[in-house]
Coordinates of C-alpha atoms in Angstrom, one line a residue:
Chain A
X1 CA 86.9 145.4 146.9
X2 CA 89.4 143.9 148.9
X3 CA 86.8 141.2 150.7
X4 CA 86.2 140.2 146.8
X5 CA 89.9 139.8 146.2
X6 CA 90.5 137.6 149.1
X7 CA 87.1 135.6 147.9
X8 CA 88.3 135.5 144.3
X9 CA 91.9 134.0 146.1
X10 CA 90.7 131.7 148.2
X11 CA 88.7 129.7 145.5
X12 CA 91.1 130.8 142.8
X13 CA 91.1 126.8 141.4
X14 CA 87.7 127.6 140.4
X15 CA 88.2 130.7 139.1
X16 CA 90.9 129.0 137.1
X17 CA 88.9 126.7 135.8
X18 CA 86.2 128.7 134.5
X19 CA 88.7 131.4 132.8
X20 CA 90.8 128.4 131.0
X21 CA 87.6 126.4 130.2
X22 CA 85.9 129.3 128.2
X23 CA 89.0 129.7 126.6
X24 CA 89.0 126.0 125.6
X25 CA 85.0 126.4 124.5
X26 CA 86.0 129.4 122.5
X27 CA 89.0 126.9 120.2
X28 CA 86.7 124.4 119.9
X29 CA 83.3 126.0 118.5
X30 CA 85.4 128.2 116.4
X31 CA 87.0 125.1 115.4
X32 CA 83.4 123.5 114.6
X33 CA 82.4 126.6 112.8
X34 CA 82.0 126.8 109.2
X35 CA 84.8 129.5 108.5
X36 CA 87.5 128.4 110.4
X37 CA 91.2 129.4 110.4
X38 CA 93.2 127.6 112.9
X39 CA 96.9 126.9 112.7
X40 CA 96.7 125.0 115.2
X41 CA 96.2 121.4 113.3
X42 CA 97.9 118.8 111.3
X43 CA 98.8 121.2 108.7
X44 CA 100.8 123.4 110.7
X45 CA 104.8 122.7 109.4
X46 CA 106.1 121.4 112.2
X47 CA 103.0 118.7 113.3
X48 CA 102.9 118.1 109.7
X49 CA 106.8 117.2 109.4
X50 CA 106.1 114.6 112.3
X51 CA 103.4 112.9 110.5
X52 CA 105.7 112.6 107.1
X53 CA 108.6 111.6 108.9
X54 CA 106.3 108.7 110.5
X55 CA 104.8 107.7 107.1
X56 CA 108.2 107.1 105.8
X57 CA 108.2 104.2 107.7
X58 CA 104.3 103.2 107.8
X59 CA 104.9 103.1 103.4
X60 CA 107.3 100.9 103.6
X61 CA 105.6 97.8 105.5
X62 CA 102.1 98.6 102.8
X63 CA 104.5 99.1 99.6
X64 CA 102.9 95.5 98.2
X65 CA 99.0 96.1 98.8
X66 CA 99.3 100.1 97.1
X67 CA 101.4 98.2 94.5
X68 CA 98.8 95.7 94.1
X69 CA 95.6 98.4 93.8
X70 CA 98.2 100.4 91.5
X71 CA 98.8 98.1 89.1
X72 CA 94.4 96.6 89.0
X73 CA 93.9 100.5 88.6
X74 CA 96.4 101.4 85.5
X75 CA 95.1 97.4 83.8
X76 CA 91.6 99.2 84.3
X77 CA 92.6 102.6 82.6
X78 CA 94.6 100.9 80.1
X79 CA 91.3 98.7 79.0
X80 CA 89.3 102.3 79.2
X81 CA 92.1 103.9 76.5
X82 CA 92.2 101.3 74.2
X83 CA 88.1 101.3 73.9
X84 CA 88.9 105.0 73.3
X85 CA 91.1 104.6 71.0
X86 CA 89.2 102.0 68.9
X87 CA 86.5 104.2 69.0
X88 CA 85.0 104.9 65.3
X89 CA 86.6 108.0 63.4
X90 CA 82.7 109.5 63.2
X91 CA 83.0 110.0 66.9
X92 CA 86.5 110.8 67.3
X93 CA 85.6 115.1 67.9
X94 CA 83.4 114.8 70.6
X95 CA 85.7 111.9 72.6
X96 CA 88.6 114.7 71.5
X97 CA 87.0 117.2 72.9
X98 CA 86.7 115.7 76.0
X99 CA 89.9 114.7 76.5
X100 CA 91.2 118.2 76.0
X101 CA 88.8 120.2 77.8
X102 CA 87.7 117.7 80.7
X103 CA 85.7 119.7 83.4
X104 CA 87.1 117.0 86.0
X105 CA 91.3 117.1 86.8
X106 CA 92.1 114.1 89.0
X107 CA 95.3 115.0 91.2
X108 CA 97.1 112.3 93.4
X109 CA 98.2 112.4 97.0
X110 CA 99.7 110.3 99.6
X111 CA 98.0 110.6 103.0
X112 CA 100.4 111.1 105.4
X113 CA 98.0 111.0 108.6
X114 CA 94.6 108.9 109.1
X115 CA 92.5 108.7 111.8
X116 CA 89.5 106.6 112.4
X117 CA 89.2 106.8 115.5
X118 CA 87.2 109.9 116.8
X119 CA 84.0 110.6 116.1
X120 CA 85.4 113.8 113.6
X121 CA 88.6 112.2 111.5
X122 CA 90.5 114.6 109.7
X123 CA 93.2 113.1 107.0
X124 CA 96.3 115.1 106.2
X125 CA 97.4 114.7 102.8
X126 CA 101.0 116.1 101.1
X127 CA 99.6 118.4 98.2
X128 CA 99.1 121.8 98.9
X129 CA 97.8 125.4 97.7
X130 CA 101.1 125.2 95.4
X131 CA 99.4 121.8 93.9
X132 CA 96.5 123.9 93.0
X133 CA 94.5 122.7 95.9
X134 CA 91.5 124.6 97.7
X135 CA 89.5 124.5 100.6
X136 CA 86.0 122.3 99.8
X137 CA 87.3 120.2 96.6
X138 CA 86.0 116.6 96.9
X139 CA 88.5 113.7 97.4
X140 CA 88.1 110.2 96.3
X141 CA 90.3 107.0 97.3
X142 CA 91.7 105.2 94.2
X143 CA 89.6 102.8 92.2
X144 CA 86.2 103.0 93.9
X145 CA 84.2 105.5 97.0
X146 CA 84.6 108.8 98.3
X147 CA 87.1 110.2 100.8
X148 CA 85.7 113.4 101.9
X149 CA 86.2 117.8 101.3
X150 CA 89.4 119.4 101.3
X151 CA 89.1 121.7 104.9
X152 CA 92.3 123.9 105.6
X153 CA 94.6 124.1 103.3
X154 CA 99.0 125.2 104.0
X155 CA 101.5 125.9 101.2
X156 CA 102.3 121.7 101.0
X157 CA 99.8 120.0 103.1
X158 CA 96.0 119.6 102.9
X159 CA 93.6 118.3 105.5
X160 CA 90.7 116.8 104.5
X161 CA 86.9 116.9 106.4
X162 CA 86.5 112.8 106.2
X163 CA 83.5 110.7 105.6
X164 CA 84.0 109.9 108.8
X165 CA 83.3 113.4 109.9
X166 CA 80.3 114.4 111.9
X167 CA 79.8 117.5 109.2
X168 CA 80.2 115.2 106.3
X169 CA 76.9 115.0 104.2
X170 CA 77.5 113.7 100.3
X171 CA 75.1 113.8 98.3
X172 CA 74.4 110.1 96.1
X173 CA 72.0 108.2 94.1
X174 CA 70.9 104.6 94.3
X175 CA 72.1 103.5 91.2
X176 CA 68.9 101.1 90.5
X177 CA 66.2 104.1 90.6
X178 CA 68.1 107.2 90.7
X179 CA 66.5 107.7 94.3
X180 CA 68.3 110.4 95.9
X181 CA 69.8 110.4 99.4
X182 CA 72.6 111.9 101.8
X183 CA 75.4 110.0 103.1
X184 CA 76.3 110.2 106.5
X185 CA 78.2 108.2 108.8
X186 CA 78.4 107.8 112.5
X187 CA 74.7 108.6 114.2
X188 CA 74.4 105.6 115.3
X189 CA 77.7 103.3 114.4
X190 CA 80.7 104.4 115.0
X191 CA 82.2 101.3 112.1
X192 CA 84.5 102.8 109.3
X193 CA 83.2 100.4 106.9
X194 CA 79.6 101.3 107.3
X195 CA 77.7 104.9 107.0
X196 CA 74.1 105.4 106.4
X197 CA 72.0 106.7 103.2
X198 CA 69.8 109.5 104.8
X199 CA 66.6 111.1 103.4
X200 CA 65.5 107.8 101.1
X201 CA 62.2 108.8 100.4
X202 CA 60.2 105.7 101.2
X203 CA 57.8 104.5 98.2
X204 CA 61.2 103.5 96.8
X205 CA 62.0 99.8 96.2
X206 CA 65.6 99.2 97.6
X207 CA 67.7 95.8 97.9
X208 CA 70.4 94.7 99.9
X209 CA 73.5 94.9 97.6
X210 CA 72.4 97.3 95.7
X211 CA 74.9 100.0 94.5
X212 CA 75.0 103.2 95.7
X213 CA 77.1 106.0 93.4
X214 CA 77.7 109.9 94.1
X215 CA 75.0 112.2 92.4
X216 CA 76.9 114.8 91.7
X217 CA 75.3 117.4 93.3
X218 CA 77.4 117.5 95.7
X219 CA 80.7 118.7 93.8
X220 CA 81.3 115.0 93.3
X221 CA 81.6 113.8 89.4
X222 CA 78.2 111.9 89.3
X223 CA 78.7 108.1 89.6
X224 CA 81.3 107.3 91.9
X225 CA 80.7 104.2 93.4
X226 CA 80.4 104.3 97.1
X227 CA 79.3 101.3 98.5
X228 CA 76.7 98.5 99.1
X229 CA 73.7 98.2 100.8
X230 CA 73.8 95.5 103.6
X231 CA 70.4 96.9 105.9
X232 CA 67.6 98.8 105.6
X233 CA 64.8 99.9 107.7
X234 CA 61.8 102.3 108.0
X235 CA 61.4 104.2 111.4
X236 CA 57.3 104.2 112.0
X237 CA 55.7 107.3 111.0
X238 CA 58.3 108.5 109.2
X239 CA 58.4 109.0 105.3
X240 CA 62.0 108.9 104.5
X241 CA 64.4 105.1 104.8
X242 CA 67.5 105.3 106.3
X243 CA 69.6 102.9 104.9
X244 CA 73.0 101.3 106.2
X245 CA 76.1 100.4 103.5
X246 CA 79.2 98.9 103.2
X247 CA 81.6 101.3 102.1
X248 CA 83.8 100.3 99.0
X249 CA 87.0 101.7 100.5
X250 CA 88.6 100.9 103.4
X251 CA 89.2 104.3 105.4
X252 CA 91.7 102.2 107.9
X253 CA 94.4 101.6 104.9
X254 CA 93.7 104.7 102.8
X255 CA 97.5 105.4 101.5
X256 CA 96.9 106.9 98.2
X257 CA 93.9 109.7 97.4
X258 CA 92.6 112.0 94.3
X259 CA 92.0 115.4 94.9
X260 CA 89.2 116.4 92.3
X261 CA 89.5 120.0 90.8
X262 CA 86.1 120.5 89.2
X263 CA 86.8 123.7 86.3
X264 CA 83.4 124.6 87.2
X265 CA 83.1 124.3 90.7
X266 CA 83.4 128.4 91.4
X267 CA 80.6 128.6 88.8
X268 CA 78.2 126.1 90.5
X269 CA 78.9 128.1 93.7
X270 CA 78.4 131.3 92.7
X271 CA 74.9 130.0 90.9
X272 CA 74.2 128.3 94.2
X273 CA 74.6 131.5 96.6
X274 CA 72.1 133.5 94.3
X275 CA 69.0 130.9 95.1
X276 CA 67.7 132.0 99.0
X277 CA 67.1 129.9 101.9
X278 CA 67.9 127.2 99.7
X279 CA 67.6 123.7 102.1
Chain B
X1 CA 115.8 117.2 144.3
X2 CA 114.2 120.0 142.6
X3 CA 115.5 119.9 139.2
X4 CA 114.8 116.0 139.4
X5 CA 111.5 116.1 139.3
X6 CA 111.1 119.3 136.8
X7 CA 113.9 117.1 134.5
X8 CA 111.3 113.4 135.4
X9 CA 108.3 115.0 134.8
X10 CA 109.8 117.1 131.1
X11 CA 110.7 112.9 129.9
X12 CA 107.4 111.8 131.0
X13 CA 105.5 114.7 129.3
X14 CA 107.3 113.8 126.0
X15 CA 107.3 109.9 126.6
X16 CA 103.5 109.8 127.3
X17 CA 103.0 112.3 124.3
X18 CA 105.0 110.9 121.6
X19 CA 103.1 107.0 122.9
X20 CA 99.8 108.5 122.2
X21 CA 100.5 110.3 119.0
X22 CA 102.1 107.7 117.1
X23 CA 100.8 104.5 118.8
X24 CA 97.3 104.9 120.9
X25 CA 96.0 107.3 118.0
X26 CA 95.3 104.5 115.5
X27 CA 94.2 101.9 118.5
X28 CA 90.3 101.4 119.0
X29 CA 88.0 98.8 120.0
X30 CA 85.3 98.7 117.3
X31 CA 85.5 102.2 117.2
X32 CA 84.3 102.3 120.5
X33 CA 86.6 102.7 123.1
X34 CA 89.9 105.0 122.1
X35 CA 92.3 105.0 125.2
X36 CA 93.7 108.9 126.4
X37 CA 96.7 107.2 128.1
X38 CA 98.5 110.7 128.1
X39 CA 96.6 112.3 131.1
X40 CA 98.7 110.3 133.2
X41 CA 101.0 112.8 133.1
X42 CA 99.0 115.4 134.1
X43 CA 97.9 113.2 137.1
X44 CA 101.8 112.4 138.0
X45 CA 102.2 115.9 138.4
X46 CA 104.2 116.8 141.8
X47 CA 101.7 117.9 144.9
X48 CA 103.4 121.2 145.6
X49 CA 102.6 122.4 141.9
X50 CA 100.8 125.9 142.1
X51 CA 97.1 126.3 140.8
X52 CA 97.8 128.6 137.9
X53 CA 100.8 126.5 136.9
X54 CA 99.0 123.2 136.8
X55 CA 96.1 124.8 134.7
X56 CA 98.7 126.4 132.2
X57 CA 100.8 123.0 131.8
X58 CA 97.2 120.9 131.5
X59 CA 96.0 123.6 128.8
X60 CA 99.1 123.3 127.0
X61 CA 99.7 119.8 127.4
X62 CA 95.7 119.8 125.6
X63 CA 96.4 122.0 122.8
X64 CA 99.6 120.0 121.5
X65 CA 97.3 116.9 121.4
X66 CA 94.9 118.8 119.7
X67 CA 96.8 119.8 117.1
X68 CA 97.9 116.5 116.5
X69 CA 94.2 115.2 116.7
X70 CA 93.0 118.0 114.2
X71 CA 90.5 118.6 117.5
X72 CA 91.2 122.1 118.7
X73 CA 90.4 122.8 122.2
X74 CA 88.6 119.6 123.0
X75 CA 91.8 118.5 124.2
X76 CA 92.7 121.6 126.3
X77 CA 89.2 121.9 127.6
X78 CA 89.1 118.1 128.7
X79 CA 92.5 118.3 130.5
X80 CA 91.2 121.7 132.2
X81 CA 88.7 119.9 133.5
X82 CA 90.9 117.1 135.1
X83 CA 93.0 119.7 136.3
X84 CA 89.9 121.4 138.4
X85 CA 88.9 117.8 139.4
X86 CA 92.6 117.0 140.5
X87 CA 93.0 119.9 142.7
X88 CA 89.3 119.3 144.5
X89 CA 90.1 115.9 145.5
X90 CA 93.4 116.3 146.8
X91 CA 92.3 119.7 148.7
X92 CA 89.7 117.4 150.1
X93 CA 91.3 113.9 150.8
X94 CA 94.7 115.2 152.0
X95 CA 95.7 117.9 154.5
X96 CA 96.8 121.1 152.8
X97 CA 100.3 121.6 154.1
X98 CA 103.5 119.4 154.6
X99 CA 102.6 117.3 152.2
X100 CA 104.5 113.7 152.9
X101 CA 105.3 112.1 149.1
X102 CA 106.5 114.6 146.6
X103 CA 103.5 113.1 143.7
X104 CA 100.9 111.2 143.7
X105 CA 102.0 107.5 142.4
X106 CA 100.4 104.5 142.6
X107 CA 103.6 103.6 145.3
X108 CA 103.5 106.9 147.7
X109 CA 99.6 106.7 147.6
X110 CA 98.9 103.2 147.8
X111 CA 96.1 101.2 145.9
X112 CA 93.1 102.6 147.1
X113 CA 93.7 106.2 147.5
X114 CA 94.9 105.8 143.5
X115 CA 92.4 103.9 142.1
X116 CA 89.5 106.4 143.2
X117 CA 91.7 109.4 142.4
X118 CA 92.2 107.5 138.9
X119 CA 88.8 107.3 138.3
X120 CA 87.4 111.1 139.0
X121 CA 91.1 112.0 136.6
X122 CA 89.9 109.9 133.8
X123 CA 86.3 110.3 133.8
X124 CA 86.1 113.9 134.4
X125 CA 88.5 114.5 131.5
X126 CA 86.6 112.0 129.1
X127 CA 83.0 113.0 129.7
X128 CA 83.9 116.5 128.7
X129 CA 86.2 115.4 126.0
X130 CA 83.3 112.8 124.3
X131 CA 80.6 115.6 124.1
X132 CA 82.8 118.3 123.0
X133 CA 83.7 116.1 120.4
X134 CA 80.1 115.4 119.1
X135 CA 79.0 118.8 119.9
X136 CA 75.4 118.0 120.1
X137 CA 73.0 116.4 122.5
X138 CA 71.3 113.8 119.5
X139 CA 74.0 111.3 120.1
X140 CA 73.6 110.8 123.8
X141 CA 73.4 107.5 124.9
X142 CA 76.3 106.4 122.3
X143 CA 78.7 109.1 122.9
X144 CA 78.1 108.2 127.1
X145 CA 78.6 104.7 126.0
X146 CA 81.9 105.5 124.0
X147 CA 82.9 107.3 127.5
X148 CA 82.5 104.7 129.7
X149 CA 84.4 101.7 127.2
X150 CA 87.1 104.4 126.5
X151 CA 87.4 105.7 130.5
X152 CA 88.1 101.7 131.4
X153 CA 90.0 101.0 128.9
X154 CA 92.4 104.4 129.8
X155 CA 92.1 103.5 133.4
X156 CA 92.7 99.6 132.9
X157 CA 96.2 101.0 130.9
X158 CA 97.0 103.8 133.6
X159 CA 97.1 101.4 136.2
X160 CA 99.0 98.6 134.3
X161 CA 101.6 101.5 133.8
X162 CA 101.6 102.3 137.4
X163 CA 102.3 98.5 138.0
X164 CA 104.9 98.0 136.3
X165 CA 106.7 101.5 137.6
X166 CA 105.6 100.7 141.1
X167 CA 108.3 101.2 143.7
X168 CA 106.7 101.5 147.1
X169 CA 108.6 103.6 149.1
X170 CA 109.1 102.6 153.2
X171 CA 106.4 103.9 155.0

């Protein structure tokens, strides 16, 4: 006992190393996992008071560009109200009906930390679980493309799974063909402005520039426009495309996001869970 | 002399911190190479430092980079590991007692002594930080590749630093 005492002593910067390296192993595949509930991250209230107190300033110096997409969105939305409203008075119940009892809520938030650096980015965002806002609703950037999945959620903050995210997998349609696909980014570009279509069966005729919108299977409304085809390429052997695009948003000046509460997303999940082994 | 260096090395830690949080964090090379400038701190660390205490401040020092990196434990893992490779190589390169310089600067050390300490510092900490970050062995070559631009690109700016602080002291 003692011998192993004065062996465990003498190379105790190894022993060290192992005990504090597990520990460090542990945060992170906990982190990784699936059902994860760390307080350790951008929502916590005092990392997430640094990041607001920062994006005071970082507003400021972008206050004419979010002006800019601001005022092309509301000249878009004002064109889409007054075709609603001219809208013949045969039709007028079922566009009513919409209106009140939309399954889609948009609700805005200002990011107030990006990252596009790592290979997993994580944005924070300043509406909370007293906005409403839960873990896995689907974010979109203002105007046109996806953001990513609402992660871990605080009273006021939010953090939000990116596209850029190596767990992020939307699921979208080429708009041409209705082919179906996955959206991935990062397996083998690390670029913000591109990600890759996955799982593009192959007898499918695709183009570069060709639009590619959400599906939504994916808790996404269907038809979101993400981006732009600029490559695409057939591995031998293999029956599926994969299939690079330009993103429509730019993930490096994000400033403004919607949060999308879908009324029937609890619904759609529950349904899903019932079906086994579903892949 | 004492509370000097505790009081130096408390401005550092925050200094080195609050530089990659707000400014490195959104600096990148095509996405390619990211600079961890902060480690420097943990490599500036006085000689005399005891084991435990050095792995405890390096953990630490992970974590609250971690949560500011929404990475939790990569960070503290990585540092952990620059701490095991920090004691190894000075336990091997210099004699164990009565040390002569108080830390290990790019002054007290001189340029070669540094330079290959610098390296082992930053790459062990970046190898293990890369592929904890990916997590899975698909993304090989590229996440080695990000390792490499990123470990020159941290050691290119360590060493810069340690230029323009360098006071060499009369040997």
């Amino acid at each position: 006992m003692r011998n192993l005492w004065i062996f465990i002593n003498r190379y105790n910067a190894f022993f060290l190393f192992i005990i504090f390296f597990i520990f460090g192993l542990i945060l992170t595949v906990r982190n990784n996992a699936y059902q994860h509930s760390a307080a350790v991250n951008s929502t916590n209230e005092v990392v997430g008071d640094v990041y607001q107190n920062l994006n005071v300033l970082k507003k400021y110096l972008n206050l004419g560009p979010v002006n800019d997409s601001l005022a092309a969105e509301n000249a878009k939305l004002k064109t889409e109200l007054l075709m609603l409203k001219s809208i013949d008075s045969a039709k007028k119940i079922t566009v009513k009906d919409t209106l009140n009892n939309p399954q889609y809520t948009y609700l805005s938030a200002r990011v107030i930390k990006n990252s596009i650096t790592l290979r997993n980015n994580i944005i924070t965002i300043n509406k909370g679980k007293a906005d409403g806002i839960a873990s896995g609703m689907p974010v979109i950037s203002p105007g046109v493309g996806v953001v990513g999945y609402i992660r871990d959620v605080s009273e006021h903050l939010a953090n939000i799974q990116s596209l850029l995210h190596k767990e992020t997998k939307i699921s979208v349609n080429l708009k041409k063909n209705n082919a179906l696909g996955s959206l991935v980014w990062g397996t083998s570009n690390f670029d913000y402005r591109k990600a890759f279509v996955k799982d593009v069966p192959n007898h499918f005729k695709v183009n570069v520039k060709d639009t590619v919108v959400t599906s939504g299977y994916s808790s996404f409304p269907p038809g979101i426009p993400v981006g732009s085809i600029i490559n695409t390429s057939v591995a031998a052997g293999d029956n599926s495309m994969a299939i690079e695009i330009r993103l429509f948003n730019d993930f490096s000046t994000l400033q403004y996001v919607y949060v999308i509460l879908d009324k029937y997303a609890a619904e759609q999940k529950e349904l899903a869970s019932k079906v086994p082994n579903e892949q | 002399m004492n509370s000097r260096i505790v009081l130096v090395n408390i401005v550092r830690w925050f200094i080195l911190l609050l530089t990659q949080i707000l400014l490195l964090r959104n600096l990148s090379f095509y996405n390619m190479a990211t600079p961890f400038v902060y480690i420097l701190f943990l490599m500036l660390l006085p000689f005399g430092i005891p084991n435990l205490l050095l792995y405890l401040i390096a953990f630490v020092t992970g974590l609250t980079l971690d949560a500011f990196y929404d990475t939790l434990g990569v960070n503290a893992a990585a540092c952990v590991a620059l701490a095991f490779v920090r004691i190894s190589f000075i336990s091997i390169t210099l004699n164990r007692d009565g040390f002569d310089e108080p830390e290990p600067t790019l002054g007290n050390m001189g340029f070669k002594w540094f330079i290959l300490y610098a390296i082992l510092c930053v790459f062990s900490h970046h190898l293990v930080l890369f592929f904890l970050e990916t997590f899975r062995l698909a993304e090989f070559s590229y996440t080695l590749l990000r390792c490499l631009l990123s470990g020159i690109f941290t050691l290119f700016t360590i060493i810069l630093i340690e230029f323009i602080f360098y006071n060499r002291k009369a040997r």
